[in-house]
């Protein structure tokens, strides 16, 4: 028994007329009658009563129609599911990002754009540090990871730059440097710093350290905080000053001032890491769309 036999039978059962059913199916009436007879022989019972003025379904035929419709509907769903998965219109992806990345407008805008384009793909968001996100990428728990360099990638993965933003000095509002429009790194030589711990934020930490060293001093770090939001809160509390990605201005924290860095400013870099040959078309589509939103000047196709 094949699906076509069920479709032939359903058409005849709904039309209760072989000629009309044949026209609906686009086949000849004699072949259709032969197919129904073959189906009845395979099942071992008549599905229709042949009457002088037409046909009627038997009790077995009525039950078979109900079951045939369910089977055909299930088959159609299976075909649709496979097609939509093949186009990346269904499925699930996990997007990971570092804590500081979420404050840049790019990331929420990009996630929203992907959800709008692929509403039937389940998107899971996870926040962690770069090392944990790359571990999740290797283990298959994360499909796309927004991470801060430096890092090492295995050969089956790839990454590309999506953001390169200047960093700002974060100051308590009553700090003398807050009266300046911009602050050179050298002006921070005698300040107490609140920074991200290097083991979980090497990129930002090293960028700040290098900028300070080029200015002739090593920053005096008196407090570390594992989250960028915690750093901002400690600065607002007057514990010290910090240097943070420019996107932190969007956090909306009270009691803190941000000033551009004059001259040799460190930059906060953000990369998108992903599998080179991902089996998930949903993940492939996500990478393409997120890339396009980061670099709208490119013309890479998006599914």
mmCIF file with all atom_site columns, N, CA, C and O in Angstrom, residues 16 42-43 50 66 214 224 247 260 286:
data_model
loop_
_atom_site.group_PDB
_atom_site.id
_atom_site.type_symbol
_atom_site.label_atom_id
_atom_site.label_alt_id
_atom_site.label_comp_id
_atom_site.label_asym_id
_atom_site.label_entity_id
_atom_site.label_seq_id
_atom_site.pdbx_PDB_ins_code
_atom_site.Cartn_x
_atom_site.Cartn_y
_atom_site.Cartn_z
_atom_site.occupancy
_atom_site.B_iso_or_equiv
_atom_site.pdbx_formal_charge
_atom_site.auth_seq_id
_atom_site.auth_comp_id
_atom_site.auth_asym_id
_atom_site.auth_atom_id
_atom_site.pdbx_PDB_model_num
ATOM 1  N N  . UNK A 1 16  ? -17.807 10.114 -4.004 1.00 0.00 ? 16  UNK A N  1
ATOM 2  C CA . UNK A 1 16  ? -18.755 8.998  -4.195 1.00 0.00 ? 16  UNK A CA 1
ATOM 3  C C  . UNK A 1 16  ? -19.118 8.844  -5.668 1.00 0.00 ? 16  UNK A C  1
ATOM 4  O O  . UNK A 1 16  ? -20.267 8.600  -6.039 1.00 0.00 ? 16  UNK A O  1
ATOM 5  N N  . UNK A 1 42  ? -6.028  -5.930 -1.190 1.00 0.00 ? 42  UNK A N  1
ATOM 6  C CA . UNK A 1 42  ? -4.939  -5.914 -0.221 1.00 0.00 ? 42  UNK A CA 1
ATOM 7  C C  . UNK A 1 42  ? -5.469  -5.861 1.208  1.00 0.00 ? 42  UNK A C  1
ATOM 8  O O  . UNK A 1 42  ? -4.943  -6.522 2.113  1.00 0.00 ? 42  UNK A O  1
ATOM 9  N N  . UNK A 1 43  ? -6.524  -5.062 1.426  1.00 0.00 ? 43  UNK A N  1
ATOM 10 C CA . UNK A 1 43  ? -7.103  -4.943 2.762  1.00 0.00 ? 43  UNK A CA 1
ATOM 11 C C  . UNK A 1 43  ? -7.890  -6.208 3.114  1.00 0.00 ? 43  UNK A C  1
ATOM 12 O O  . UNK A 1 43  ? -7.927  -6.639 4.271  1.00 0.00 ? 43  UNK A O  1
ATOM 13 N N  . UNK A 1 50  ? -20.941 -1.113 -4.837 1.00 0.00 ? 50  UNK A N  1
ATOM 14 C CA . UNK A 1 50  ? -21.231 -0.660 -6.197 1.00 0.00 ? 50  UNK A CA 1
ATOM 15 C C  . UNK A 1 50  ? -22.737 -0.842 -6.431 1.00 0.00 ? 50  UNK A C  1
ATOM 16 O O  . UNK A 1 50  ? -23.235 -1.961 -6.448 1.00 0.00 ? 50  UNK A O  1
ATOM 17 N N  . UNK A 1 66  ? -11.529 7.619  7.681  1.00 0.00 ? 66  UNK A N  1
ATOM 18 C CA . UNK A 1 66  ? -11.069 8.387  8.848  1.00 0.00 ? 66  UNK A CA 1
ATOM 19 C C  . UNK A 1 66  ? -9.578  8.159  9.088  1.00 0.00 ? 66  UNK A C  1
ATOM 20 O O  . UNK A 1 66  ? -8.818  9.108  9.309  1.00 0.00 ? 66  UNK A O  1
ATOM 21 N N  . UNK A 1 214 ? 51.265  51.876 27.461 1.00 0.00 ? 214 UNK A N  1
ATOM 22 C CA . UNK A 1 214 ? 51.754  52.799 26.429 1.00 0.00 ? 214 UNK A CA 1
ATOM 23 C C  . UNK A 1 214 ? 51.796  54.236 26.946 1.00 0.00 ? 214 UNK A C  1
ATOM 24 O O  . UNK A 1 214 ? 52.566  55.054 26.452 1.00 0.00 ? 214 UNK A O  1
ATOM 25 N N  . UNK A 1 224 ? 38.144  43.846 41.573 1.00 0.00 ? 224 UNK A N  1
ATOM 26 C CA . UNK A 1 224 ? 37.691  43.168 40.361 1.00 0.00 ? 224 UNK A CA 1
ATOM 27 C C  . UNK A 1 224 ? 36.226  42.782 40.529 1.00 0.00 ? 224 UNK A C  1
ATOM 28 O O  . UNK A 1 224 ? 35.771  42.501 41.642 1.00 0.00 ? 224 UNK A O  1
ATOM 29 N N  . UNK A 1 247 ? 29.332  50.874 24.713 1.00 0.00 ? 247 UNK A N  1
ATOM 30 C CA . UNK A 1 247 ? 27.933  50.427 24.787 1.00 0.00 ? 247 UNK A CA 1
ATOM 31 C C  . UNK A 1 247 ? 27.382  50.459 26.195 1.00 0.00 ? 247 UNK A C  1
ATOM 32 O O  . UNK A 1 247 ? 26.162  50.466 26.383 1.00 0.00 ? 247 UNK A O  1
ATOM 33 N N  . UNK A 1 260 ? 34.844  60.212 26.721 1.00 0.00 ? 260 UNK A N  1
ATOM 34 C CA . UNK A 1 260 ? 35.699  59.632 25.684 1.00 0.00 ? 260 UNK A CA 1
ATOM 35 C C  . UNK A 1 260 ? 37.167  59.700 26.095 1.00 0.00 ? 260 UNK A C  1
ATOM 36 O O  . UNK A 1 260 ? 37.564  60.574 26.876 1.00 0.00 ? 260 UNK A O  1
ATOM 37 N N  . UNK A 1 286 ? 21.117  32.021 10.694 1.00 0.00 ? 286 UNK A N  1
ATOM 38 C CA . UNK A 1 286 ? 21.381  32.981 11.758 1.00 0.00 ? 286 UNK A CA 1
ATOM 39 C C  . UNK A 1 286 ? 22.715  33.678 11.543 1.00 0.00 ? 286 UNK A C  1
ATOM 40 O O  . UNK A 1 286 ? 22.814  34.907 11.655 1.00 0.00 ? 286 UNK A O  1
#
